[in-house]
Amino acid sequence: MQIKTKRLSLMPLSETDMPAVKELFTNENVKKTYMVPDFADENAFLRTFSHLQKLSRDENGHTAGIFLGEDLIGLFHKVDIIGDRVEVGYAIHPSFWNQGY
């Protein structure tokens, strides 16, 4: 998935996005509203990131990084499709909250 607007882009994840995803997933404020597992160790996070990266490259995966310019500031994903309704989830790093994204 690749969507560009005037302010943000939704794009597949790359290896260089790994630190930003880790920071997002370990942020206590994000964890209050976005279902993020507590990672037992670094390998658990790496497996999760690898899975998200694969989904973000799959046209049917409906997962993407949310980018402000070149910087990953969040994640977007399809949660469920029931009939003609689609439930989506997203997380944006708290540093970028309250900016109308």
GROMACS .gro file of N, CA, C and O in nm, residues 14-87:
model
  296
   14SER      N    1   1.046  -0.046   0.590
   14SER     CA    2   1.179  -0.093   0.550
   14SER      C    3   1.260  -0.120   0.676
   14SER      O    4   1.220  -0.085   0.787
   15GLU      N    5   1.375  -0.182   0.657
   15GLU     CA    6   1.463  -0.214   0.772
   15GLU      C    7   1.498  -0.088   0.851
   15GLU      O    8   1.512  -0.095   0.974
   16THR      N    9   1.512   0.024   0.784
   16THR     CA   10   1.551   0.147   0.853
   16THR      C   11   1.442   0.200   0.946
   16THR      O   12   1.468   0.286   1.029
   17ASP      N   13   1.319   0.147   0.932
   17ASP     CA   14   1.209   0.190   1.018
   17ASP      C   15   1.204   0.114   1.150
   17ASP      O   16   1.125   0.149   1.238
   18MET      N   17   1.288   0.012   1.164
   18MET     CA   18   1.283  -0.072   1.283
   18MET      C   19   1.297   0.007   1.414
   18MET      O   20   1.217  -0.013   1.507
   19PRO      N   21   1.393   0.098   1.428
   19PRO     CA   22   1.405   0.171   1.555
   19PRO      C   23   1.281   0.254   1.588
   19PRO      O   24   1.238   0.260   1.704
   20ALA      N   25   1.220   0.316   1.487
   20ALA     CA   26   1.100   0.397   1.510
   20ALA      C   27   0.982   0.310   1.552
   20ALA      O   28   0.904   0.349   1.639
   21VAL      N   29   0.968   0.191   1.492
   21VAL     CA   30   0.861   0.100   1.530
   21VAL      C   31   0.883   0.052   1.673
   21VAL      O   32   0.790   0.047   1.753
   22LYS      N   33   1.007   0.021   1.707
   22LYS     CA   34   1.036  -0.023   1.844
   22LYS      C   35   1.003   0.087   1.944
   22LYS      O   36   0.943   0.061   2.049
   23GLU      N   37   1.040   0.209   1.913
   23GLU     CA   38   1.010   0.321   2.002
   23GLU      C   39   0.859   0.339   2.017
   23GLU      O   40   0.808   0.362   2.127
   24LEU      N   41   0.786   0.325   1.907
   24LEU     CA   42   0.640   0.336   1.910
   24LEU      C   43   0.580   0.226   1.996
   24LEU      O   44   0.496   0.252   2.083
   25PHE      N   45   0.624   0.102   1.976
   25PHE     CA   46   0.567  -0.012   2.047
   25PHE      C   47   0.605  -0.019   2.195
   25PHE      O   48   0.538  -0.087   2.272
   26THR      N   49   0.708   0.050   2.235
   26THR     CA   50   0.748   0.048   2.376
   26THR      C   51   0.706   0.174   2.450
   26THR      O   52   0.732   0.187   2.569
   27ASN      N   53   0.641   0.266   2.380
   27ASN     CA   54   0.595   0.389   2.443
   27ASN      C   55   0.473   0.360   2.530
   27ASN      O   56   0.373   0.305   2.482
   28GLU      N   57   0.479   0.395   2.657
   28GLU     CA   58   0.371   0.363   2.752
   28GLU      C   59   0.239   0.430   2.714
   28GLU      O   60   0.132   0.373   2.735
   29ASN      N   61   0.243   0.550   2.660
   29ASN     CA   62   0.119   0.617   2.618
   29ASN      C   63   0.054   0.548   2.499
   29ASN      O   64  -0.067   0.536   2.492
   30VAL      N   65   0.135   0.502   2.407
   30VAL     CA   66   0.082   0.428   2.292
   30VAL      C   67   0.019   0.298   2.338
   30VAL      O   68  -0.090   0.260   2.294
   31LYS      N   69   0.084   0.230   2.430
   31LYS     CA   70   0.036   0.100   2.478
   31LYS      C   71  -0.099   0.110   2.550
   31LYS      O   72  -0.169   0.011   2.562
   32LYS      N   73  -0.137   0.230   2.594
   32LYS     CA   74  -0.266   0.248   2.660
   32LYS      C   75  -0.382   0.238   2.561
   32LYS      O   76  -0.494   0.205   2.600
   33THR      N   77  -0.359   0.270   2.434
   33THR     CA   78  -0.469   0.275   2.337
   33THR      C   79  -0.447   0.184   2.216
   33THR      O   80  -0.537   0.171   2.134
   34TYR      N   81  -0.332   0.124   2.202
   34TYR     CA   82  -0.300   0.040   2.086
   34TYR      C   83  -0.251  -0.094   2.140
   34TYR      O   84  -0.161  -0.097   2.225
   35MET      N   85  -0.311  -0.201   2.095
   35MET     CA   86  -0.275  -0.333   2.148
   35MET      C   87  -0.137  -0.374   2.099
   35MET      O   88  -0.119  -0.413   1.984
   36VAL      N   89  -0.040  -0.359   2.187
   36VAL     CA   90   0.098  -0.394   2.159
   36VAL      C   91   0.142  -0.498   2.260
   36VAL      O   92   0.122  -0.479   2.381
   37PRO      N   93   0.199  -0.607   2.214
   37PRO     CA   94   0.245  -0.707   2.311
   37PRO      C   95   0.367  -0.658   2.388
   37PRO      O   96   0.441  -0.572   2.341
   38ASP      N   97   0.385  -0.710   2.509
   38ASP     CA   98   0.510  -0.687   2.581
   38ASP      C   99   0.607  -0.791   2.527
   38ASP      O  100   0.580  -0.911   2.533
   39PHE      N  101   0.716  -0.746   2.473
   39PHE     CA  102   0.812  -0.836   2.410
   39PHE      C  103   0.903  -0.898   2.516
   39PHE      O  104   0.964  -0.828   2.595
   40ALA      N  105   0.909  -1.030   2.516
   40ALA     CA  106   0.991  -1.102   2.613
   40ALA      C  107   1.139  -1.073   2.594
   40ALA      O  108   1.215  -1.069   2.690
   41ASP      N  109   1.178  -1.052   2.470
   41ASP     CA  110   1.318  -1.024   2.440
   41ASP      C  111   1.329  -0.959   2.302
   41ASP      O  112   1.227  -0.939   2.234
   42GLU      N  113   1.449  -0.925   2.262
   42GLU     CA  114   1.472  -0.859   2.134
   42GLU      C  115   1.425  -0.945   2.017
   42GLU      O  116   1.371  -0.893   1.919
   43ASN      N  117   1.443  -1.076   2.027
   43ASN     CA  118   1.401  -1.165   1.918
   43ASN      C  119   1.250  -1.160   1.897
   43ASN      O  120   1.203  -1.170   1.784
   44ALA      N  121   1.174  -1.147   2.005
   44ALA     CA  122   1.029  -1.138   1.993
   44ALA      C  123   0.991  -1.012   1.916
   44ALA      O  124   0.902  -1.015   1.829
   45PHE      N  125   1.057  -0.902   1.947
   45PHE     CA  126   1.030  -0.779   1.872
   45PHE      C  127   1.070  -0.796   1.725
   45PHE      O  128   0.996  -0.755   1.635
   46LEU      N  129   1.186  -0.853   1.699
   46LEU     CA  130   1.232  -0.871   1.561
   46LEU      C  131   1.135  -0.956   1.480
   46LEU      O  132   1.110  -0.926   1.363
   47ARG      N  133   1.080  -1.060   1.540
   47ARG     CA  134   0.981  -1.143   1.469
   47ARG      C  135   0.855  -1.062   1.438
   47ARG      O  136   0.800  -1.071   1.328
   48THR      N  137   0.811  -0.982   1.534
   48THR     CA  138   0.693  -0.899   1.512
   48THR      C  139   0.719  -0.797   1.402
   48THR      O  140   0.636  -0.777   1.313
   49PHE      N  141   0.835  -0.731   1.406
   49PHE     CA  142   0.867  -0.633   1.304
   49PHE      C  143   0.874  -0.699   1.167
   49PHE      O  144   0.822  -0.645   1.069
   50SER      N  145   0.937  -0.814   1.158
   50SER     CA  146   0.947  -0.886   1.031
   50SER      C  147   0.808  -0.918   0.976
   50SER      O  148   0.782  -0.902   0.856
   51HIS      N  149   0.718  -0.961   1.063
   51HIS     CA  150   0.581  -0.992   1.021
   51HIS      C  151   0.511  -0.866   0.969
   51HIS      O  152   0.446  -0.867   0.864
   52LEU      N  153   0.523  -0.755   1.042
   52LEU     CA  154   0.462  -0.629   0.999
   52LEU      C  155   0.520  -0.582   0.866
   52LEU      O  156   0.448  -0.531   0.780
   53GLN      N  157   0.650  -0.599   0.851
   53GLN     CA  158   0.716  -0.559   0.726
   53GLN      C  159   0.659  -0.639   0.608
   53GLN      O  160   0.630  -0.583   0.503
   54LYS      N  161   0.643  -0.771   0.626
   54LYS     CA  162   0.585  -0.854   0.520
   54LYS      C  163   0.442  -0.811   0.489
   54LYS      O  164   0.405  -0.800   0.372
   55LEU      N  165   0.363  -0.789   0.592
   55LEU     CA  166   0.225  -0.744   0.570
   55LEU      C  167   0.220  -0.610   0.496
   55LEU      O  168   0.133  -0.587   0.413
   56SER      N  169   0.314  -0.522   0.527
   56SER     CA  170   0.314  -0.390   0.463
   56SER      C  171   0.349  -0.397   0.315
   56SER      O  172   0.319  -0.305   0.240
   57ARG      N  173   0.409  -0.507   0.273
   57ARG     CA  174   0.443  -0.525   0.131
   57ARG      C  175   0.339  -0.606   0.056
   57ARG      O  176   0.345  -0.619  -0.065
   58ASP      N  177   0.245  -0.663   0.129
   58ASP     CA  178   0.139  -0.745   0.072
   58ASP      C  179   0.019  -0.656   0.039
   58ASP      O  180  -0.036  -0.592   0.128
   59GLU      N  181  -0.021  -0.654  -0.087
   59GLU     CA  182  -0.133  -0.568  -0.128
   59GLU      C  183  -0.262  -0.603  -0.053
   59GLU      O  184  -0.349  -0.520  -0.037
   60ASN      N  185  -0.276  -0.725  -0.007
   60ASN     CA  186  -0.395  -0.765   0.067
   60ASN      C  187  -0.376  -0.752   0.218
   60ASN      O  188  -0.468  -0.780   0.294
   61GLY      N  189  -0.257  -0.712   0.261
   61GLY     CA  190  -0.228  -0.703   0.403
   61GLY      C  191  -0.284  -0.580   0.470
   61GLY      O  192  -0.315  -0.581   0.587
   62HIS      N  193  -0.298  -0.471   0.397
   62HIS     CA  194  -0.351  -0.347   0.450
   62HIS      C  195  -0.280  -0.301   0.576
   62HIS      O  196  -0.342  -0.265   0.676
   63THR      N  197  -0.149  -0.307   0.574
   63THR     CA  198  -0.065  -0.257   0.682
   63THR      C  199   0.034  -0.161   0.621
   63THR      O  200   0.085  -0.186   0.512
   64ALA      N  201   0.060  -0.049   0.688
   64ALA     CA  202   0.154   0.049   0.633
   64ALA      C  203   0.213   0.133   0.745
   64ALA      O  204   0.151   0.150   0.851
   65GLY      N  205   0.330   0.184   0.719
   65GLY     CA  206   0.387   0.285   0.807
   65GLY      C  207   0.325   0.419   0.774
   65GLY      O  208   0.290   0.446   0.660
   66ILE      N  209   0.309   0.503   0.876
   66ILE     CA  210   0.262   0.640   0.857
   66ILE      C  211   0.385   0.729   0.863
   66ILE      O  212   0.456   0.730   0.964
   67PHE      N  213   0.411   0.800   0.753
   67PHE     CA  214   0.533   0.880   0.742
   67PHE      C  215   0.502   1.028   0.730
   67PHE      O  216   0.411   1.069   0.658
   68LEU      N  217   0.582   1.106   0.800
   68LEU     CA  218   0.584   1.251   0.786
   68LEU      C  219   0.718   1.280   0.720
   68LEU      O  220   0.823   1.265   0.784
   69GLY      N  221   0.714   1.311   0.592
   69GLY     CA  222   0.838   1.322   0.516
   69GLY      C  223   0.904   1.185   0.511
   69GLY      O  224   0.842   1.087   0.471
   70GLU      N  225   1.028   1.175   0.555
   70GLU     CA  226   1.101   1.048   0.556
   70GLU      C  227   1.088   0.973   0.688
   70GLU      O  228   1.134   0.861   0.700
   71ASP      N  229   1.025   1.037   0.788
   71ASP     CA  230   1.022   0.982   0.923
   71ASP      C  231   0.895   0.903   0.951
   71ASP      O  232   0.783   0.954   0.931
   72LEU      N  233   0.911   0.781   1.000
   72LEU     CA  234   0.798   0.701   1.042
   72LEU      C  235   0.746   0.755   1.174
   72LEU      O  236   0.823   0.767   1.271
   73ILE      N  237   0.618   0.792   1.177
   73ILE     CA  238   0.560   0.845   1.301
   73ILE      C  239   0.448   0.756   1.354
   73ILE      O  240   0.394   0.782   1.460
   74GLY      N  241   0.414   0.650   1.278
   74GLY     CA  242   0.307   0.563   1.325
   74GLY      C  243   0.285   0.444   1.233
   74GLY      O  244   0.358   0.423   1.136
   75LEU      N  245   0.182   0.367   1.266
   75LEU     CA  246   0.144   0.249   1.189
   75LEU      C  247  -0.006   0.251   1.165
   75LEU      O  248  -0.084   0.298   1.249
   76PHE      N  249  -0.046   0.194   1.052
   76PHE     CA  250  -0.186   0.181   1.013
   76PHE      C  251  -0.209   0.036   0.974
   76PHE      O  252  -0.122  -0.025   0.910
   77HIS      N  253  -0.324  -0.020   1.011
   77HIS     CA  254  -0.353  -0.157   0.967
   77HIS      C  255  -0.502  -0.186   0.967
   77HIS      O  256  -0.579  -0.123   1.041
   78LYS      N  257  -0.541  -0.278   0.882
   78LYS     CA  258  -0.679  -0.327   0.878
   78LYS      C  259  -0.695  -0.424   0.993
   78LYS      O  260  -0.614  -0.514   1.012
   79VAL      N  261  -0.802  -0.407   1.071
   79VAL     CA  262  -0.830  -0.497   1.181
   79VAL      C  263  -0.926  -0.607   1.135
   79VAL      O  264  -0.901  -0.724   1.156
   80ASP      N  265  -1.035  -0.566   1.069
   80ASP     CA  266  -1.136  -0.663   1.031
   80ASP      C  267  -1.221  -0.607   0.917
   80ASP      O  268  -1.236  -0.486   0.904
   81ILE      N  269  -1.276  -0.697   0.837
   81ILE     CA  270  -1.372  -0.660   0.733
   81ILE      C  271  -1.495  -0.746   0.756
   81ILE      O  272  -1.487  -0.869   0.757
   82ILE      N  273  -1.608  -0.681   0.777
   82ILE     CA  274  -1.735  -0.751   0.793
   82ILE      C  275  -1.834  -0.687   0.696
   82ILE      O  276  -1.873  -0.571   0.715
   83GLY      N  277  -1.870  -0.763   0.593
   83GLY     CA  278  -1.960  -0.708   0.492
   83GLY      C  279  -1.896  -0.589   0.423
   83GLY      O  280  -1.784  -0.599   0.373
   84ASP      N  281  -1.964  -0.476   0.425
   84ASP     CA  282  -1.911  -0.355   0.361
   84ASP      C  283  -1.846  -0.261   0.462
   84ASP      O  284  -1.820  -0.146   0.433
   85ARG      N  285  -1.817  -0.311   0.582
   85ARG     CA  286  -1.752  -0.231   0.686
   85ARG      C  287  -1.608  -0.275   0.706
   85ARG      O  288  -1.579  -0.395   0.707
   86VAL      N  289  -1.522  -0.179   0.725
   86VAL     CA  290  -1.381  -0.207   0.751
   86VAL      C  291  -1.342  -0.139   0.882
   86VAL      O  292  -1.366  -0.019   0.899
   87GLU      N  293  -1.284  -0.216   0.972
   87GLU     CA  294  -1.232  -0.159   1.096
   87GLU      C  295  -1.081  -0.145   1.079
   87GLU      O  296  -1.014  -0.238   1.038
   0.00000   0.00000   0.00000
